[in-house]
Structures are given as structure tokens and as C-alpha cells.
Amino acid sequence: MLGSLLACTLTLAQPSVPPSPPAQPPIATQPGVTFRLYQLEGDAIKAIPTLKEGQTPNVDELRPVIDWKTPDFPKVAAPFLTHVITTLTPPRTGYYTFRLTSDDGSRLTLDGALIIDHDGRHGVTARQSAPQALRAGEARRLRIEHFDSGGGRALKLEWRAAADEPFTVVPPEAFSTEIDNARVTSPGVKALADARRPGDGSPVTGVHSSFTLETIKVEGFDPMVGAMAVTPDGRLIVGTFNPLQRDDVKLPDIESKPADKLYALSGALGDVHKVTVKVCADGLYEPCGLCAVGDALYVSHRRAITRLLDKDGDGFYETHEDVAKGWAAWNYHQFTFGLVHRPDTENVPAGPGWLYATLSTAMAPPKWEGMGTNAAPNDPLRGTAIEVDLSSNTFRVIAAGLRAPNGIGWGPRGVDGQQSLFYTDNQGAWLPSNHMGEIVDGRFFGHFNNSNLVPNLADRFPTGGIASTWPDRLRARPALDLVYGDIANSPTQPVLIEHGPYRNQLLIGELTGGGIRRGCMEQVNGQWQGAVFQFSQGFSVGINRVAWAPGGVLFAGGIGA
């Protein structure tokens, strides 16, 4: 109980008349209309859209009248949205008819009431309102919304006070707008109120907002990038990839193909306009994987994985030593993809470690006799992932049932602390979907190879070819389904994001659809799974290889269109 009692007396207040609000100063106005333009993106806009609130326009100007053709609009790429805001004060009383001309859609309101609806994609056309009763000197709030989807541009507002009068452009003295000395603007594409974000139901058209994009273009150097790595001294090494293609009835002669080269790009981490290019290795056939380990370069190409050394220090890797070979390569689609390195950290001193690569399967023209699909008969080792022991220059199969595994890379660490190894594969034959799978020793991913008799290859495969390694094992589930025609048509190299808000997720190149995808991964009961998102577009080529460099730089190498 409290030591003292506090007595309170309540007195009811008598009602009082609230004081009159202070007189507001009149709003300063000036003749004319406020013209605002908002830049949009995409080609799906077919009607006047609604902007998400709180965005500033790209352009905000005072204009005398509403009578504009293409040269009168700012040089902003279509599509865009235009807002025209003003106060209309007629000079005399009458029944006014308005005529709104536009290319594309437009809409006119007076005091919030819709007077003319001329929406939709169309050329320069006009639409009239019903007669509107207006009094002389009576101010009305006028607003026009207009969008342009490309081509010509036009917007004009006319009126007449009687049916027997001609239409004339509404004059400047009929308009007044609030004086705005700031007219705040900002660059960039504006968001729509009802639009889904890029990557979530709306196409991705540019690079992710966390990136800036610069294109390395050196005159006379237009490589189709098959392999890419960054050396310890900061050079970007690029391997060219100029594959031969089959037609509907025959295979190309791959033995006729000239050797490919590696190129060293110096200065790629600086001013991209000052990059220099120099041949640093030759005698290689379709290099599809590169990694730098100390002073050595390792390259995976058609028939081997080779260590390259520059012993005389002139920048050219003159010494070639195969560390793994022995697989067949007679078919145009038999590539050696890769390449990633795992250092030996368990021994003192540390050993050279291991390399990981994938071997794709053969293909044949679909119209060949005996072909149920375009998957040709295969030799041993084709359709596998291999591990190369650099201490002995030997290799072994660690996963099988692969088809066209054009990408391999390290992923996040699992609950056991071990870093996971992932690969990407392309749908076809026994693979119903593009996917990314975790390579675990002994796994089979479902491609059985073709064991049917193919007459055109009867001499080479009298019994129809070799089945996949471990075809009797259960098919492993992929970590990500990369649905064909939706998220990916030709997935390529995955790379781990090690820093930032997307840490421990994977970026995945996409060759046919172009751009980069992002895989968000989680491990549940030892099984990796996750979701995949559209991440970046805006590149001039389909992305075949990606490689991190110091300073958060991601090199993306393209091949084809």
C-alpha cells in the first residue's frame, strides 16, 4: 500500500469554438503546364500504366501549351509515361468540347472525372469529349496521362466553346501551374505499381543492380570464349572455342579443324579500353576449361588435360605436359569441360592436389538411320566426371550418367564443413530437364548413352556402343532443375559467391538464353536443393564462362550470339 494517498480533482472542460486557422498565402502560379516524363522498360506495355508511388520523374518541365510532336519530346528511349498537370480556367462560359490527339494511348480528366479515354497502342489519332459546361474564370484541375511504346510521338489538346467553332490548341493563358523552382528529377527506369520485379515474373533486361557492366573489345580480337581463368599476376587468360557443327545428315570431320589458342589479356582489371592481347599458348583443340595453380596453367581440351608452363618467363607457355588423357574424341560433340582445382591441405608439405573435369557424350544427326534420338553411341568414359590426381598424373571416374555437362564449379560448404562440387547439364535423350547436380563419388545422373545399332558407325561400334558407367545405380536427384525454355536453355559454368548478401549462392552462366542465373542453395539431410532466379542480362553474347578476379570483378566470356 502506498504511504500516502494522492487526491485528484477532475474538472470537465467547457466546449469552446476552435480558433480560425491562419490564412494561407495564395499559391504562386505561372502560365503553362507541368510536363513530366517517366522512363519505363520492356515491350509488354500496351496501355497507360500506373507508377509505383514516391518516384521522381526523369524530366520535369514547364511548357506553354500541349502541342508536341516527336522533336518536342526529350530524347528518352521508349517506352515512357507522360503526365501533364495544370489548372484550366476558361475565358468565357460555354459548353466546351475537347479533342485529344496522341501516339500512343492518352487519357484526359477534369477534376478527377474521365473526359476522354484514348488508351492503347495506336498511331497519331484523335478522340473528342462530350460537351463540358464550363464557367468563365472557374478553375478546373486538368490532367493528361500518355504513354509511348516506340515509333512516332505526339500529344496535343484542343478545344472549342461551341459546335460551330473550329478546334484550336488550348492557349497558354488558359493554363496556370504552381511555380516550382526545384523540379526534382532522377535518372533510371521507374517501377510500376502492379508490375512484378525483373526475375519474378518480369524479364531481366540489364545487369543486376549490384554490378556495373563494361565490355572488353579489342580491335581484331573477337574470341568465342571456351575457357577462362585469372592468373596470380592479374592476367585474364582466354581459350577460344570454334566448334564444328553437324547438319541433318552428316558429321563434320573434326580432324580437319585447326588448333585453337590461348590468349593473355593484360590490363583487364583496369581501363577496359587499354587492354592488350597476346597469344600465350597454342596447339590446343577446343579448350573448354582453365585454372591457374601457382605458375602453371591447366587446360582441359578435346583429348587431354594438360599442364602448361612458361619456363623462360616470356609470357608464352611453351611447355605442355598431359596430366590426364585416354578418352575417345572422334565426334564433334565430345568435349572435355571443366576445370577446377582442389588443393591438398591435409599433408605437410602440401601436395599438388586434384583437378575435376567432365566428359560430354557424342551426338549424331537426327535423320541417321537407326537413331531414336540424336544421341550417338559412345565410348568408355564418355558422360562422366573425372578426378585427376596431380601427384601421380592419374585419373578416375567419380560420377556418371552425364550428357552435355558444360560447367563445373565449387559450391558452398555443407554441414560437415566439406566444400561441395556442382556441375550443370543440358536436357535431351534421358535427361528430361536441364539441371545442376552435386557431384558425389559414385553418383549416376541418368543418361544411359545410346546402345542401339547405328549403321553409319557399324565399323566402330558393331554392337551399338558402350553403355554409361554405373547404369545399374539409382539415378541421383539434381540440386536444381533449370527448366528448359523457362530459366535456362543451355546452362554453363557455376561459380560460388563468397561475399555480400548472396554469399554461398551460385551464379550460373546461360548460353542460349543469355545472361546469368543465381542459385540459392540449402542442404537438408545431406542433400543440396534450392531455387534459381533470373539475375543479370544486358550482355552482348550468350555467357559460356565466368571467373572471379580480385576486387569483386566478375569476368563473363561469351560465345555466339
Coordinates of C-alpha atoms in Angstrom, one line a residue:
M1 CA 0.0 0.0 0.0
L2 CA 1.2 3.4 -0.8
G3 CA 2.5 5.5 2.1
S4 CA 0.3 8.5 1.1
L5 CA -2.9 9.0 -0.8
L6 CA -2.9 11.3 -3.8
A7 CA -6.2 13.1 -4.2
C8 CA -7.2 14.1 -7.7
T9 CA -10.0 16.5 -8.7
L10 CA -11.3 16.2 -12.3
T11 CA -12.9 19.3 -13.9
L12 CA -14.9 18.9 -17.1
A13 CA -13.8 21.5 -19.7
Q14 CA -16.5 23.6 -21.3
P15 CA -16.8 23.2 -25.1
S16 CA -15.2 26.1 -27.0
V17 CA -15.2 27.2 -30.6
P18 CA -11.9 26.3 -32.3
P19 CA -9.9 29.2 -33.5
S20 CA -10.0 30.0 -37.1
P21 CA -7.0 28.6 -39.0
P22 CA -4.5 31.2 -40.0
A23 CA -5.0 32.5 -43.5
Q24 CA -2.8 30.6 -46.0
P25 CA -0.9 32.7 -48.5
P26 CA -2.1 32.2 -52.1
I27 CA -0.2 29.6 -54.1
A28 CA 2.1 31.3 -56.6
T29 CA 1.4 30.2 -60.2
Q30 CA 2.6 30.9 -63.6
P31 CA 1.1 30.3 -67.1
G32 CA 1.6 26.9 -68.7
V33 CA 1.5 23.2 -67.8
T34 CA 3.8 20.9 -65.9
F35 CA 5.2 18.2 -68.2
R36 CA 6.7 15.1 -66.5
L37 CA 8.2 12.1 -68.2
Y38 CA 8.9 8.7 -66.6
Q39 CA 11.2 6.2 -68.3
L40 CA 9.9 2.6 -68.3
E41 CA 11.3 -0.7 -69.7
G42 CA 10.1 -3.8 -71.6
D43 CA 7.9 -4.3 -74.6
A44 CA 4.8 -5.5 -72.8
I45 CA 3.3 -2.1 -72.1
K46 CA 0.1 -1.9 -74.2
A47 CA -1.9 0.6 -72.1
I48 CA -1.3 3.5 -69.7
P49 CA 0.4 2.0 -66.7
T50 CA 0.3 3.2 -63.0
L51 CA 3.5 4.2 -61.4
K52 CA 4.7 2.9 -58.1
E53 CA 4.3 5.9 -55.6
G54 CA 7.2 8.1 -54.5
Q55 CA 9.2 8.2 -57.7
T56 CA 10.6 11.3 -59.2
P57 CA 10.4 11.8 -63.0
N58 CA 13.2 11.7 -65.5
V59 CA 12.1 15.0 -66.9
D60 CA 10.0 17.8 -65.2
E61 CA 9.5 21.0 -67.2
L62 CA 7.2 24.0 -67.6
R63 CA 5.7 24.2 -71.1
P64 CA 3.3 26.8 -72.5
V65 CA 0.8 24.6 -74.5
I66 CA 0.1 20.9 -75.1
D67 CA 1.0 20.6 -78.8
W68 CA 4.0 18.3 -79.2
K69 CA 5.4 16.2 -82.0
T70 CA 8.4 13.8 -82.0
P71 CA 11.1 16.5 -81.9
D72 CA 9.4 18.2 -78.9
F73 CA 9.8 15.1 -76.7
P74 CA 13.0 14.5 -74.7
K75 CA 15.5 12.1 -76.2
V76 CA 14.5 9.3 -73.9
A77 CA 14.2 5.7 -75.2
A78 CA 10.7 4.3 -75.3
P79 CA 8.7 3.1 -73.5
F80 CA 7.9 6.0 -71.3
L81 CA 4.9 7.5 -69.4
T82 CA 4.0 11.2 -69.7
H83 CA 2.0 13.2 -67.1
V84 CA 0.7 16.7 -67.9
I85 CA -0.7 18.6 -64.9
T86 CA -2.2 22.1 -64.9
T87 CA -5.2 24.2 -63.8
L88 CA -7.6 25.2 -66.6
T89 CA -9.5 28.5 -66.5
P90 CA -11.8 29.2 -69.5
P91 CA -12.1 32.8 -70.6
R92 CA -15.9 32.6 -71.2
T93 CA -18.8 30.5 -70.2
G94 CA -19.9 27.8 -72.6
Y95 CA -20.1 24.1 -73.5
Y96 CA -16.6 23.2 -74.4
T97 CA -15.7 20.1 -76.4
F98 CA -12.1 18.8 -76.1
R99 CA -10.1 17.0 -78.7
L100 CA -7.1 14.9 -77.6
T101 CA -4.6 13.7 -80.2
S102 CA -1.9 11.2 -79.3
D103 CA 0.5 8.5 -80.3
D104 CA 0.2 6.0 -78.4
G105 CA -2.5 6.0 -75.7
S106 CA -3.8 9.0 -73.7
R107 CA -6.4 9.9 -71.1
L108 CA -7.9 13.3 -70.1
T109 CA -9.5 14.1 -66.7
L110 CA -11.1 17.3 -65.3
D111 CA -11.3 17.5 -61.6
G112 CA -10.7 13.7 -61.5
A113 CA -13.6 12.9 -63.9
L114 CA -12.6 11.0 -67.0
I115 CA -13.4 13.1 -70.1
I116 CA -11.5 11.3 -72.9
D117 CA -10.2 7.8 -72.9
H118 CA -7.9 7.3 -75.9
D119 CA -5.8 4.4 -74.5
G120 CA -4.0 1.6 -76.2
R121 CA -1.2 1.3 -78.8
H122 CA -2.0 3.3 -81.9
G123 CA -0.6 5.9 -84.3
V124 CA -1.4 9.6 -84.4
T125 CA -5.2 9.7 -83.9
A126 CA -7.7 12.0 -82.1
R127 CA -10.7 11.5 -79.9
Q128 CA -13.3 14.1 -78.7
S129 CA -15.1 14.6 -75.4
A130 CA -18.8 15.2 -74.8
P131 CA -19.5 19.0 -74.3
Q132 CA -18.5 20.1 -70.9
A133 CA -20.2 23.0 -69.1
L134 CA -17.5 25.5 -68.0
R135 CA -17.9 28.9 -66.4
A136 CA -15.7 31.9 -67.2
G137 CA -13.0 32.3 -64.6
E138 CA -13.8 28.9 -62.8
A139 CA -10.6 26.9 -62.3
R140 CA -10.6 23.2 -63.1
R141 CA -7.9 20.6 -62.4
L142 CA -6.7 19.1 -65.7
R143 CA -4.6 16.1 -66.0
I144 CA -3.4 14.1 -69.1
E145 CA -1.7 10.7 -68.9
H146 CA 0.1 9.4 -72.0
F147 CA 2.4 6.5 -72.9
D148 CA 4.7 5.9 -75.8
S149 CA 5.8 2.4 -76.8
G150 CA 8.0 3.4 -79.7
G151 CA 7.9 4.9 -83.2
G152 CA 6.5 8.4 -83.6
R153 CA 5.5 10.6 -80.7
A154 CA 2.6 13.1 -80.5
L155 CA 0.3 14.7 -77.8
K156 CA -2.0 17.7 -78.5
L157 CA -5.0 19.2 -76.6
E158 CA -7.6 21.4 -78.5
W159 CA -11.0 22.8 -77.6
R160 CA -14.0 24.8 -78.9
A161 CA -16.7 26.6 -76.9
A162 CA -19.5 25.9 -79.4
A163 CA -20.3 23.3 -82.0
D164 CA -20.0 25.8 -84.9
E165 CA -16.5 26.8 -83.9
P166 CA -13.2 25.2 -85.2
F167 CA -10.9 23.3 -82.8
T168 CA -7.9 25.3 -81.7
V169 CA -5.0 24.5 -79.4
V170 CA -5.8 25.4 -75.9
P171 CA -3.9 28.7 -75.4
P172 CA -1.2 29.4 -72.7
E173 CA -3.4 32.0 -70.9
A174 CA -6.0 29.3 -70.1
F175 CA -3.4 27.3 -68.2
S176 CA -1.7 28.0 -64.8
T177 CA 0.6 25.8 -62.8
E178 CA 2.2 26.1 -59.4
I179 CA 5.7 27.7 -59.5
D180 CA 8.2 25.0 -58.8
N181 CA 11.8 26.2 -58.7
A182 CA 13.1 22.8 -57.8
R183 CA 11.6 20.4 -60.3
V184 CA 13.4 17.4 -58.9
T185 CA 14.3 14.7 -61.4
S186 CA 16.3 11.4 -61.3
P187 CA 17.6 9.1 -64.0
G188 CA 16.8 5.5 -64.5
V189 CA 13.9 3.2 -65.2
K190 CA 10.8 3.7 -63.0
A191 CA 8.8 0.9 -61.3
L192 CA 5.2 0.2 -62.0
A193 CA 2.7 -0.2 -59.2
D194 CA 1.3 -3.5 -60.4
A195 CA 4.4 -5.0 -62.0
R196 CA 6.4 -7.9 -60.8
R197 CA 10.1 -7.3 -60.4
P198 CA 12.6 -8.5 -63.0
G199 CA 13.3 -12.1 -62.3
D200 CA 10.0 -12.5 -60.6
G201 CA 7.5 -12.7 -63.4
S202 CA 9.1 -9.9 -65.4
P203 CA 12.1 -10.3 -67.8
V204 CA 15.5 -9.3 -66.7
T205 CA 16.9 -6.8 -69.2
G206 CA 20.1 -5.5 -67.6
V207 CA 22.8 -6.4 -65.2
H208 CA 21.9 -6.8 -61.5
S209 CA 22.0 -3.5 -59.6
S210 CA 25.0 -4.7 -57.6
F211 CA 27.1 -4.7 -60.8
T212 CA 28.3 -2.2 -63.4
L213 CA 28.9 -3.6 -66.9
E214 CA 31.9 -2.8 -69.1
T215 CA 32.6 -4.6 -72.3
I216 CA 36.2 -5.5 -73.3
K217 CA 36.5 -5.0 -77.0
V218 CA 40.0 -5.2 -78.6
E219 CA 40.1 -4.4 -82.3
G220 CA 40.7 -7.6 -84.3
F221 CA 40.1 -9.8 -81.3
D222 CA 36.6 -11.5 -81.3
P223 CA 37.0 -14.7 -79.4
M224 CA 34.4 -17.3 -78.9
V225 CA 35.3 -18.0 -75.3
G226 CA 35.5 -21.7 -74.3
A227 CA 37.8 -21.3 -71.3
M228 CA 38.8 -18.5 -68.9
A229 CA 40.9 -18.1 -65.8
V230 CA 42.7 -15.3 -64.0
T231 CA 46.4 -15.8 -63.2
P232 CA 48.0 -14.7 -59.9
D233 CA 49.6 -11.7 -61.7
G234 CA 46.2 -10.4 -62.8
R235 CA 46.2 -11.5 -66.5
L236 CA 42.9 -12.8 -67.9
I237 CA 43.6 -16.0 -69.9
V238 CA 41.0 -16.8 -72.6
G239 CA 40.8 -20.0 -74.6
T240 CA 39.0 -19.8 -77.9
F241 CA 36.2 -22.2 -78.8
N242 CA 35.3 -22.5 -82.5
P243 CA 33.4 -25.8 -82.8
L244 CA 32.4 -27.6 -85.9
Q245 CA 28.7 -28.3 -86.4
R246 CA 26.9 -31.1 -87.9
D247 CA 23.9 -30.9 -90.3
D248 CA 20.9 -33.1 -90.6
V249 CA 22.7 -35.9 -92.5
K250 CA 26.4 -36.0 -91.7
L251 CA 29.0 -35.4 -89.1
P252 CA 31.9 -32.9 -89.5
D253 CA 35.4 -34.1 -89.8
I254 CA 36.9 -32.9 -86.6
E255 CA 40.4 -33.9 -87.7
S256 CA 40.4 -31.2 -90.2
K257 CA 39.9 -28.5 -87.6
P258 CA 42.9 -26.2 -86.9
A259 CA 44.3 -26.0 -83.4
D260 CA 43.0 -23.3 -81.1
K261 CA 45.0 -20.9 -78.9
L262 CA 45.1 -19.3 -75.5
Y263 CA 45.3 -15.5 -75.2
A264 CA 46.5 -13.4 -72.3
L265 CA 44.7 -10.1 -71.8
S266 CA 46.7 -7.6 -69.8
G267 CA 45.1 -4.7 -68.1
A268 CA 41.6 -6.2 -67.9
L269 CA 41.3 -5.2 -64.3
G270 CA 42.0 -1.5 -65.2
D271 CA 40.8 0.6 -68.1
V272 CA 39.0 -1.8 -70.4
H273 CA 39.8 0.4 -73.3
K274 CA 43.5 -0.1 -72.8
V275 CA 43.5 -3.9 -72.7
T276 CA 46.2 -5.6 -74.7
V277 CA 46.0 -9.2 -76.1
K278 CA 48.9 -11.6 -76.7
V279 CA 48.9 -15.3 -77.7
C280 CA 50.2 -17.2 -74.8
A281 CA 49.7 -20.9 -75.9
D282 CA 48.8 -22.8 -79.0
G283 CA 48.4 -26.4 -80.2
L284 CA 45.2 -27.0 -78.2
Y285 CA 41.8 -28.2 -79.6
E286 CA 38.7 -26.6 -78.2
P287 CA 39.9 -25.7 -74.7
C288 CA 36.8 -25.8 -72.5
G289 CA 38.3 -25.3 -69.1
L290 CA 41.2 -23.4 -67.5
C291 CA 42.5 -23.0 -64.0
A292 CA 45.7 -21.3 -62.7
V293 CA 47.7 -23.1 -60.0
G294 CA 50.8 -21.3 -59.0
D295 CA 52.9 -20.7 -62.0
A296 CA 51.1 -23.4 -64.0
L297 CA 48.1 -23.2 -66.2
Y298 CA 45.9 -26.3 -66.5
V299 CA 43.7 -26.6 -69.6
S300 CA 41.1 -29.2 -70.5
H301 CA 40.8 -29.7 -74.2
R302 CA 39.4 -32.4 -76.6
R303 CA 41.7 -35.4 -75.8
A304 CA 43.6 -34.4 -72.7
I305 CA 44.0 -32.2 -69.6
T306 CA 47.4 -30.5 -69.9
R307 CA 49.7 -28.6 -67.6
L308 CA 51.2 -25.5 -69.3
L309 CA 54.4 -23.9 -68.1
D310 CA 56.3 -20.8 -69.1
K311 CA 59.8 -21.8 -68.1
D312 CA 61.6 -18.9 -69.8
G313 CA 59.3 -16.2 -68.4
D314 CA 58.5 -14.6 -71.8
G315 CA 54.7 -14.9 -71.3
F316 CA 54.3 -17.8 -73.7
Y317 CA 53.5 -21.3 -72.2
E318 CA 55.9 -23.3 -74.3
T319 CA 56.0 -26.5 -72.2
H320 CA 53.0 -28.8 -72.4
E321 CA 52.6 -31.9 -70.2
D322 CA 49.5 -34.1 -70.3
V323 CA 48.3 -35.0 -66.8
A324 CA 45.2 -37.0 -67.9
K325 CA 44.2 -38.5 -71.3
G326 CA 42.9 -41.7 -72.9
W327 CA 39.3 -41.0 -73.7
A328 CA 37.9 -41.1 -77.3
A329 CA 37.3 -37.9 -79.2
W330 CA 36.1 -38.8 -82.7
N331 CA 32.7 -37.0 -82.5
Y332 CA 32.2 -33.2 -82.8
H333 CA 30.3 -33.2 -79.5
Q334 CA 32.9 -35.0 -77.4
F335 CA 34.3 -32.2 -75.3
T336 CA 36.4 -32.1 -72.1
F337 CA 34.7 -29.5 -69.9
G338 CA 35.9 -28.0 -66.7
L339 CA 38.2 -27.1 -65.0
V340 CA 38.5 -26.7 -61.2
H341 CA 41.3 -27.4 -58.7
R342 CA 41.2 -28.7 -55.1
P343 CA 44.5 -28.1 -53.2
D344 CA 46.0 -30.7 -50.9
T345 CA 45.7 -29.1 -47.5
E346 CA 45.9 -32.3 -45.4
N347 CA 49.6 -33.0 -45.9
V348 CA 52.7 -31.1 -44.9
P349 CA 54.2 -30.1 -47.2
A350 CA 51.0 -29.7 -49.3
G351 CA 50.8 -31.8 -52.4
P352 CA 49.7 -30.5 -55.9
G353 CA 46.1 -31.5 -55.3
W354 CA 43.4 -32.6 -57.7
L355 CA 41.6 -31.4 -60.8
Y356 CA 38.0 -32.0 -61.8
A357 CA 36.5 -32.1 -65.3
T358 CA 33.5 -33.6 -67.2
L359 CA 33.4 -35.5 -70.5
S360 CA 30.4 -35.0 -72.8
T361 CA 28.7 -37.6 -74.9
A362 CA 28.6 -38.0 -78.7
M363 CA 25.8 -36.8 -80.9
A364 CA 24.8 -37.6 -84.4
P365 CA 22.4 -36.1 -87.0
P366 CA 18.8 -36.9 -86.1
K367 CA 18.0 -38.3 -89.5
W368 CA 20.6 -41.0 -89.4
E369 CA 19.2 -44.5 -89.9
G370 CA 18.6 -46.2 -86.5
M371 CA 18.7 -43.0 -84.5
G372 CA 15.9 -42.9 -81.9
T373 CA 17.3 -39.6 -80.7
N374 CA 20.4 -37.6 -81.7
A375 CA 22.5 -39.3 -79.0
A376 CA 25.1 -41.3 -80.8
P377 CA 26.8 -44.5 -79.5
N378 CA 29.6 -43.7 -77.0
D379 CA 33.0 -45.0 -76.0
P380 CA 34.1 -45.7 -72.4
L381 CA 34.4 -42.7 -70.1
R382 CA 32.1 -40.5 -72.1
G383 CA 29.3 -39.0 -69.9
T384 CA 31.4 -39.0 -66.7
A385 CA 33.0 -36.6 -64.2
I386 CA 36.7 -37.4 -63.5
E387 CA 39.2 -36.6 -60.8
V388 CA 42.8 -36.1 -61.7
D389 CA 45.5 -36.8 -59.1
L390 CA 48.2 -34.3 -59.9
S391 CA 50.7 -36.2 -57.7
S392 CA 50.6 -39.2 -60.0
N393 CA 49.0 -37.8 -63.2
T394 CA 46.3 -40.5 -63.0
F395 CA 42.5 -40.1 -63.1
R396 CA 39.4 -41.9 -62.1
V397 CA 35.6 -41.7 -62.7
I398 CA 33.7 -40.1 -59.8
A399 CA 30.3 -39.6 -61.3
A400 CA 28.4 -40.9 -64.4
G401 CA 25.3 -40.6 -66.4
L402 CA 26.1 -37.0 -67.6
R403 CA 25.1 -35.8 -71.1
A404 CA 26.4 -32.4 -72.0
P405 CA 28.0 -31.2 -68.8
N406 CA 29.2 -27.7 -69.9
G407 CA 30.1 -26.4 -66.4
I408 CA 31.7 -27.4 -63.2
G409 CA 32.4 -25.4 -60.1
W410 CA 32.8 -25.3 -56.3
G411 CA 29.7 -24.6 -54.2
P412 CA 29.2 -23.8 -50.5
R413 CA 30.4 -25.9 -47.7
G414 CA 28.0 -28.4 -46.2
V415 CA 27.2 -29.1 -42.6
D416 CA 30.2 -31.4 -42.5
G417 CA 32.5 -28.5 -43.5
Q418 CA 33.4 -30.0 -46.8
Q419 CA 33.0 -27.9 -50.0
S420 CA 30.6 -29.3 -52.5
L421 CA 31.3 -29.7 -56.2
F422 CA 28.5 -28.9 -58.7
Y423 CA 28.1 -29.4 -62.4
T424 CA 25.4 -28.3 -64.9
D425 CA 23.9 -30.4 -67.7
N426 CA 21.8 -29.9 -70.7
Q427 CA 18.5 -31.8 -71.3
G428 CA 18.0 -34.3 -74.1
A429 CA 17.7 -38.1 -74.6
W430 CA 17.4 -39.5 -71.0
L431 CA 17.6 -36.1 -69.2
P432 CA 14.2 -34.5 -69.2
S433 CA 15.4 -31.2 -67.9
N434 CA 18.5 -29.0 -67.7
H435 CA 19.8 -29.3 -64.2
M436 CA 22.6 -28.6 -61.7
G437 CA 23.7 -31.6 -59.6
E438 CA 26.2 -32.1 -56.8
I439 CA 29.0 -34.4 -57.8
V440 CA 29.4 -37.1 -55.1
D441 CA 31.7 -40.1 -55.6
G442 CA 29.7 -42.9 -57.2
R443 CA 26.6 -41.0 -58.3
F444 CA 24.7 -41.7 -61.5
F445 CA 22.7 -38.8 -63.1
G446 CA 20.5 -40.7 -65.5
H447 CA 22.0 -40.5 -69.0
F448 CA 22.4 -44.1 -70.2
N449 CA 24.1 -43.4 -73.6
N450 CA 22.8 -45.0 -76.8
S451 CA 23.3 -48.7 -77.2
N452 CA 21.3 -49.1 -80.4
L453 CA 23.0 -50.3 -83.6
V454 CA 23.8 -47.3 -85.9
P455 CA 24.6 -48.4 -89.4
N456 CA 26.8 -45.4 -90.2
L457 CA 29.0 -46.4 -87.3
A458 CA 28.9 -50.1 -87.6
D459 CA 32.6 -50.5 -88.1
R460 CA 33.4 -48.5 -85.0
F461 CA 30.5 -49.9 -82.9
P462 CA 29.4 -53.3 -84.2
T463 CA 27.3 -53.9 -81.1
G464 CA 26.0 -50.3 -80.8
G465 CA 28.4 -48.6 -78.4
I466 CA 29.2 -48.6 -74.7
A467 CA 26.6 -48.0 -72.1
S468 CA 27.2 -45.4 -69.4
T469 CA 29.3 -46.1 -66.4
W470 CA 27.2 -47.5 -63.5
P471 CA 23.8 -47.6 -65.4
D472 CA 22.5 -50.1 -62.8
R473 CA 22.7 -47.5 -60.0
L474 CA 19.8 -45.3 -58.9
R475 CA 19.5 -42.0 -60.6
A476 CA 20.7 -39.1 -58.4
R477 CA 18.3 -36.2 -57.9
P478 CA 19.6 -32.8 -59.2
A479 CA 20.0 -30.0 -56.7
L480 CA 18.3 -27.5 -59.1
D481 CA 16.0 -28.1 -62.1
L482 CA 16.9 -25.5 -64.7
V483 CA 13.7 -25.8 -66.7
Y484 CA 14.2 -25.6 -70.5
G485 CA 12.6 -22.6 -72.2
D486 CA 11.9 -21.0 -68.8
I487 CA 15.0 -20.4 -66.7
A488 CA 17.7 -21.9 -68.9
N489 CA 18.2 -23.5 -72.3
S490 CA 22.0 -24.1 -72.2
P491 CA 23.4 -23.8 -68.6
T492 CA 27.1 -23.3 -68.4
Q493 CA 29.6 -22.7 -65.6
P494 CA 28.6 -22.2 -62.0
V495 CA 30.7 -20.1 -59.7
L496 CA 30.4 -19.5 -55.9
I497 CA 29.6 -16.1 -54.5
E498 CA 31.9 -15.8 -51.4
H499 CA 31.0 -12.3 -50.2
G500 CA 28.0 -10.0 -49.8
P501 CA 24.2 -10.6 -49.4
Y502 CA 24.3 -13.5 -51.8
R503 CA 27.1 -15.3 -50.0
N504 CA 27.2 -19.1 -50.6
Q505 CA 24.9 -18.9 -53.5
L506 CA 25.9 -19.7 -57.1
L507 CA 26.0 -17.7 -60.3
I508 CA 25.3 -19.9 -63.4
G509 CA 26.0 -18.8 -67.0
E510 CA 23.4 -19.3 -69.7
L511 CA 24.5 -19.8 -73.3
T512 CA 21.3 -19.8 -75.5
G513 CA 19.0 -17.6 -73.4
G514 CA 21.9 -15.4 -72.4
G515 CA 22.8 -13.8 -69.1
I516 CA 23.4 -15.2 -65.6
R517 CA 21.2 -17.0 -63.2
R518 CA 21.5 -17.3 -59.5
G519 CA 21.0 -20.5 -57.5
C520 CA 20.1 -20.2 -53.8
M521 CA 21.2 -23.4 -52.1
E522 CA 20.4 -25.2 -48.8
Q523 CA 21.4 -28.6 -47.5
V524 CA 18.7 -30.7 -46.0
N525 CA 19.6 -34.2 -44.6
G526 CA 22.8 -34.2 -46.6
Q527 CA 21.0 -33.3 -49.9
W528 CA 21.6 -30.0 -51.6
Q529 CA 18.5 -28.3 -53.0
G530 CA 17.4 -24.8 -53.7
A531 CA 15.7 -22.3 -56.0
V532 CA 17.0 -20.5 -59.1
F533 CA 16.4 -16.9 -60.1
Q534 CA 17.0 -14.7 -63.2
F535 CA 19.9 -12.5 -62.2
S536 CA 21.5 -10.5 -65.0
Q537 CA 21.0 -9.8 -68.6
G538 CA 22.3 -7.0 -70.9
F539 CA 25.3 -8.9 -72.3
S540 CA 26.1 -8.8 -76.0
V541 CA 26.7 -12.6 -76.2
G542 CA 25.5 -15.8 -74.5
I543 CA 27.5 -16.4 -71.4
N544 CA 29.7 -19.5 -71.6
R545 CA 32.4 -18.9 -68.9
V546 CA 32.6 -16.8 -65.7
A547 CA 35.6 -16.2 -63.5
W548 CA 36.1 -14.1 -60.4
A549 CA 39.0 -11.7 -60.1
P550 CA 40.3 -9.5 -57.2
G551 CA 38.2 -6.6 -56.2
G552 CA 34.8 -8.2 -56.8
V553 CA 35.2 -8.3 -60.6
L554 CA 33.4 -11.0 -62.4
F555 CA 34.6 -11.7 -65.9
A556 CA 31.9 -13.1 -68.2
G557 CA 33.0 -14.7 -71.5
G558 CA 30.6 -15.3 -74.4
I559 CA 30.3 -17.5 -77.4
G560 CA 27.9 -17.0 -80.3
A561 CA 25.0 -14.6 -80.5

